[in-house]
């Protein structure tokens, strides 16, 4: 089946690429009187329309409205994404129940590492620095990056060009907010400008607060906000070229419970924990591209660290001290060719990852080190034809080497193929179908689990590279002031890394699968908009329903969101709100394994934004999250597990935040 899918997709890709190149000559022929339908939604501006195939786009306008303090609030309007609860570093996103390590996650094009330990996120994304987010689900493009098993997440940060008003050459922004229920004080300061081909941007952000309480008034220990971050960018444009040097730093440093994404034994004891992320990147692009030459190049160095040196082992030595560190150096070079019906992007990317686990002597050996090296070549074509058919298709070829903590080396090469085709059968209405077969290489998995392993733990000699397959099909509608999308998806993950402590191996896990559908709709009336989404995902492993244990894949069931935004121009006012709903998850498979049911919940969030008439550079923002003070836990969090006394880590109760932003 897998070989047949690769063969079919490869033939579709080759045919589409060849057809597009041959069509380039036709594109220069004299115009005829043929009727061309209005542009369809699948491919736009040389890339896929993410929302057109069931994905999610968080625009700059959305971020301005939401004023998110963490990724839970960032994705509050998207039913396809769930976020685990607790403190900022514990938050991991799951798309259709698939954890973020199964997606190609990048920030400004720089790939982000896998999850180090399933009790914490793989990276700390501070929404204060974000410009926009795209979540491409299912069959991701070949140029989305290596390891796009279930899609891709692309975070983009702000820069000087985004902040400067027309005619402005320099400026700044200051932001300050205060929130109840432990949210505390948060502040940011940014300066930016352009001069003689140079542009610069510097932004600092920090937050400090207390533990929050859930809807029942119970304090959740170790949940106080404690983020600090900095983002700097320096760009220079000259004679059709642009180079940009960027540095991003984030830190969360506070006392946390030993496992941040669960409430273990209702214990209130906390321990020092610091999670840091450093990224340095240098990017080149052309500001005067031609049809044959539109290059981009990127090199980067990153360092992520999880530092917990003062945990008293006590009765749970397996939870002991640890220092997890990942250093990565990598790069990408690509060029986009414009043909008659579209574009073809081709290039190479590579990355070297060095992992280090220090357990401070709680186990022998004290230090585990491992490394991976990947290099890949890719080509992706995106074409719009006059007959109403659009095609996006591509191929990747990757080679990877994995050296484990015992010096055992594994290496292999694999191919990945993707294709998505749409047909606009009536103006503003299209059907689409997409599929991909993706080679993922050797999965490192949650390498932080090595902190509790002794010298007998090894990699399975028969350890195989992981793979993923995706199928999606659906319908899009676009009728001016309203749009809609229905996407059916089926994602399978085969051979992911699993640290099996019973057999003492890093080995291949049983196959995971997530299938279901997502429905999106939006309506705009000029001064306002209404949007809704509904997702149903059935998540299984080896054919059995997945248990809610906070791992690589989690059950999500039925989730829906509804939001509304309304401008009131005569008062320079904007108001709106979001409703988040999750259906009940129950069944014998839960109770027989010692888990409680997931109760249904409904959460209401409201906001208001006001710009004083004589001070257009000042914005006051009032937000009320969880208006009804609901006691709930998000779908990717744990539920009770009798054998270990694990209880849900509840989300915050009612929280009111007042913020002030001023541009100058």
Tab-separated table of N, CA, C and O in Angstrom, residues 44-90:
chain	number	residue	atom	x	y	z
A	44	UNK	N	-2.554	30.395	-3.579
A	44	UNK	CA	-2.576	31.848	-3.728
A	44	UNK	C	-1.203	32.402	-3.409
A	44	UNK	O	-0.560	31.965	-2.451
A	45	UNK	N	-0.758	33.361	-4.224
A	45	UNK	CA	0.534	34.017	-3.993
A	45	UNK	C	1.681	33.022	-3.890
A	45	UNK	O	2.595	33.171	-3.085
A	46	UNK	N	1.607	31.961	-4.697
A	46	UNK	CA	2.728	31.029	-4.767
A	46	UNK	C	2.782	30.005	-3.662
A	46	UNK	O	3.759	29.293	-3.518
A	47	UNK	N	1.728	29.880	-2.862
A	47	UNK	CA	1.730	28.857	-1.822
A	47	UNK	C	0.306	28.440	-1.505
A	47	UNK	O	-0.643	29.077	-1.918
A	48	UNK	N	0.170	27.354	-0.764
A	48	UNK	CA	-1.161	26.888	-0.422
A	48	UNK	C	-1.876	27.885	0.473
A	48	UNK	O	-1.254	28.543	1.303
A	49	UNK	N	-3.182	27.980	0.279
A	49	UNK	CA	-3.998	28.678	1.257
A	49	UNK	C	-4.256	27.686	2.381
A	49	UNK	O	-4.949	26.691	2.198
A	50	UNK	N	-3.675	27.941	3.533
A	50	UNK	CA	-3.705	26.981	4.626
A	50	UNK	C	-5.140	26.659	5.044
A	50	UNK	O	-5.520	25.501	5.225
A	51	UNK	N	-5.968	27.683	5.191
A	51	UNK	CA	-7.332	27.473	5.650
A	51	UNK	C	-8.161	26.691	4.642
A	51	UNK	O	-9.141	26.047	5.002
A	52	UNK	N	-7.784	26.744	3.373
A	52	UNK	CA	-8.559	26.077	2.336
A	52	UNK	C	-8.493	24.561	2.435
A	52	UNK	O	-9.305	23.871	1.835
A	53	UNK	N	-7.524	24.024	3.178
A	53	UNK	CA	-7.434	22.581	3.332
A	53	UNK	C	-7.509	22.168	4.803
A	53	UNK	O	-6.894	21.195	5.229
A	54	UNK	N	-8.278	22.926	5.582
A	54	UNK	CA	-8.537	22.559	6.965
A	54	UNK	C	-7.552	23.084	7.973
A	54	UNK	O	-7.656	22.769	9.165
A	55	UNK	N	-6.579	23.899	7.529
A	55	UNK	CA	-5.589	24.425	8.452
A	55	UNK	C	-6.056	25.681	9.164
A	55	UNK	O	-7.214	26.083	9.074
A	56	UNK	N	-5.117	26.313	9.859
A	56	UNK	CA	-5.444	27.466	10.700
A	56	UNK	C	-4.478	28.598	10.396
A	56	UNK	O	-3.270	28.384	10.239
A	57	UNK	N	-5.023	29.799	10.309
A	57	UNK	CA	-4.207	30.998	10.183
A	57	UNK	C	-4.571	31.968	11.296
A	57	UNK	O	-5.748	32.316	11.453
A	58	UNK	N	-3.585	32.374	12.082
A	58	UNK	CA	-3.772	33.409	13.100
A	58	UNK	C	-3.111	34.665	12.550
A	58	UNK	O	-1.891	34.752	12.449
A	59	UNK	N	-3.918	35.631	12.158
A	59	UNK	CA	-3.429	36.828	11.485
A	59	UNK	C	-2.967	37.876	12.496
A	59	UNK	O	-3.257	37.777	13.695
A	60	UNK	N	-2.260	38.915	12.018
A	60	UNK	CA	-1.914	40.010	12.926
A	60	UNK	C	-3.145	40.642	13.567
A	60	UNK	O	-3.100	41.049	14.738
A	61	UNK	N	-4.253	40.718	12.815
A	61	UNK	CA	-5.495	41.267	13.386
A	61	UNK	C	-6.020	40.376	14.502
A	61	UNK	O	-6.521	40.873	15.522
A	62	UNK	N	-5.908	39.055	14.323
A	62	UNK	CA	-6.344	38.130	15.373
A	62	UNK	C	-5.511	38.315	16.641
A	62	UNK	O	-6.049	38.316	17.763
A	63	UNK	N	-4.202	38.439	16.478
A	63	UNK	CA	-3.323	38.609	17.637
A	63	UNK	C	-3.620	39.922	18.351
A	63	UNK	O	-3.615	40.000	19.589
A	64	UNK	N	-3.924	40.976	17.581
A	64	UNK	CA	-4.269	42.259	18.185
A	64	UNK	C	-5.549	42.152	18.999
A	64	UNK	O	-5.671	42.738	20.077
A	65	UNK	N	-6.513	41.378	18.497
A	65	UNK	CA	-7.784	41.199	19.199
A	65	UNK	C	-7.609	40.332	20.445
A	65	UNK	O	-8.094	40.661	21.534
A	66	UNK	N	-6.903	39.209	20.291
A	66	UNK	CA	-6.808	38.234	21.371
A	66	UNK	C	-5.871	38.683	22.492
A	66	UNK	O	-6.070	38.303	23.650
A	67	UNK	N	-4.808	39.425	22.148
A	67	UNK	CA	-3.791	39.799	23.132
A	67	UNK	C	-3.368	38.579	23.958
A	67	UNK	O	-3.412	38.581	25.201
A	68	UNK	N	-2.947	37.499	23.304
A	68	UNK	CA	-2.684	36.243	24.029
A	68	UNK	C	-1.444	36.335	24.909
A	68	UNK	O	-0.444	36.951	24.534
A	69	UNK	N	-1.527	35.711	26.077
A	69	UNK	CA	-0.369	35.640	26.966
A	69	UNK	C	0.332	34.291	26.856
A	69	UNK	O	1.449	34.130	27.344
A	70	UNK	N	-0.315	33.301	26.238
A	70	UNK	CA	0.287	31.992	26.039
A	70	UNK	C	-0.380	31.339	24.833
A	70	UNK	O	-1.300	31.895	24.231
A	71	UNK	N	0.071	30.126	24.478
A	71	UNK	CA	-0.453	29.486	23.275
A	71	UNK	C	-1.880	28.979	23.463
A	71	UNK	O	-2.592	28.770	22.482
A	72	UNK	N	-2.322	28.777	24.699
A	72	UNK	CA	-3.731	28.426	24.920
A	72	UNK	C	-4.633	29.522	24.385
A	72	UNK	O	-5.619	29.263	23.683
A	73	UNK	N	-4.311	30.771	24.703
A	73	UNK	CA	-5.116	31.892	24.241
A	73	UNK	C	-4.864	32.184	22.764
A	73	UNK	O	-5.764	32.642	22.056
A	74	UNK	N	-3.656	31.890	22.286
A	74	UNK	CA	-3.325	32.131	20.882
A	74	UNK	C	-4.225	31.307	19.960
A	74	UNK	O	-4.666	31.790	18.908
A	75	UNK	N	-4.524	30.061	20.351
A	75	UNK	CA	-5.314	29.171	19.507
A	75	UNK	C	-6.725	28.947	20.047
A	75	UNK	O	-7.374	27.953	19.698
A	76	UNK	N	-7.213	29.881	20.864
A	76	UNK	CA	-8.515	29.704	21.503
A	76	UNK	C	-9.660	29.644	20.504
A	76	UNK	O	-10.725	29.097	20.810
A	77	UNK	N	-9.474	30.188	19.293
A	77	UNK	CA	-10.557	30.235	18.309
A	77	UNK	C	-10.489	29.108	17.289
A	77	UNK	O	-11.229	29.128	16.307
A	78	UNK	N	-9.635	28.138	17.512
A	78	UNK	CA	-9.411	27.088	16.521
A	78	UNK	C	-9.663	25.715	17.135
A	78	UNK	O	-8.905	25.259	17.986
A	79	UNK	N	-10.714	25.055	16.682
A	79	UNK	CA	-11.100	23.775	17.277
A	79	UNK	C	-10.138	22.653	16.923
A	79	UNK	O	-10.112	21.626	17.602
A	80	UNK	N	-9.346	22.797	15.856
A	80	UNK	CA	-8.423	21.737	15.460
A	80	UNK	C	-7.229	21.626	16.392
A	80	UNK	O	-6.516	20.623	16.361
A	81	UNK	N	-6.992	22.654	17.230
A	81	UNK	CA	-5.806	22.693	18.087
A	81	UNK	C	-6.222	22.667	19.551
A	81	UNK	O	-7.081	23.439	19.979
A	82	UNK	N	-5.604	21.783	20.302
A	82	UNK	CA	-5.783	21.765	21.753
A	82	UNK	C	-4.426	22.001	22.405
A	82	UNK	O	-3.377	21.672	21.843
A	83	UNK	N	-4.454	22.568	23.600
A	83	UNK	CA	-3.225	22.933	24.305
A	83	UNK	C	-3.310	22.410	25.729
A	83	UNK	O	-4.323	22.580	26.403
A	84	UNK	N	-2.247	21.761	26.193
A	84	UNK	CA	-2.227	21.272	27.565
A	84	UNK	C	-2.133	22.437	28.541
A	84	UNK	O	-1.648	23.513	28.205
A	85	UNK	N	-2.600	22.224	29.767
A	85	UNK	CA	-2.728	23.302	30.734
A	85	UNK	C	-1.509	23.494	31.607
A	85	UNK	O	-0.456	22.902	31.401
A	86	UNK	N	-1.656	24.387	32.602
A	86	UNK	CA	-0.593	24.632	33.554
A	86	UNK	C	0.245	25.845	33.225
A	86	UNK	O	-0.193	26.769	32.544
A	87	UNK	N	1.482	25.831	33.720
A	87	UNK	CA	2.401	26.942	33.496
A	87	UNK	C	2.825	27.006	32.039
A	87	UNK	O	2.717	26.031	31.293
A	88	UNK	N	3.355	28.171	31.640
A	88	UNK	CA	3.747	28.377	30.255
A	88	UNK	C	4.620	27.289	29.660
A	88	UNK	O	4.351	26.804	28.554
A	89	UNK	N	5.690	26.843	30.338
A	89	UNK	CA	6.564	25.827	29.738
A	89	UNK	C	5.910	24.459	29.571
A	89	UNK	O	6.453	23.608	28.867
A	90	UNK	N	4.774	24.216	30.223
A	90	UNK	CA	4.129	22.909	30.103
A	90	UNK	C	3.209	22.823	28.900
A	90	UNK	O	2.721	21.748	28.558
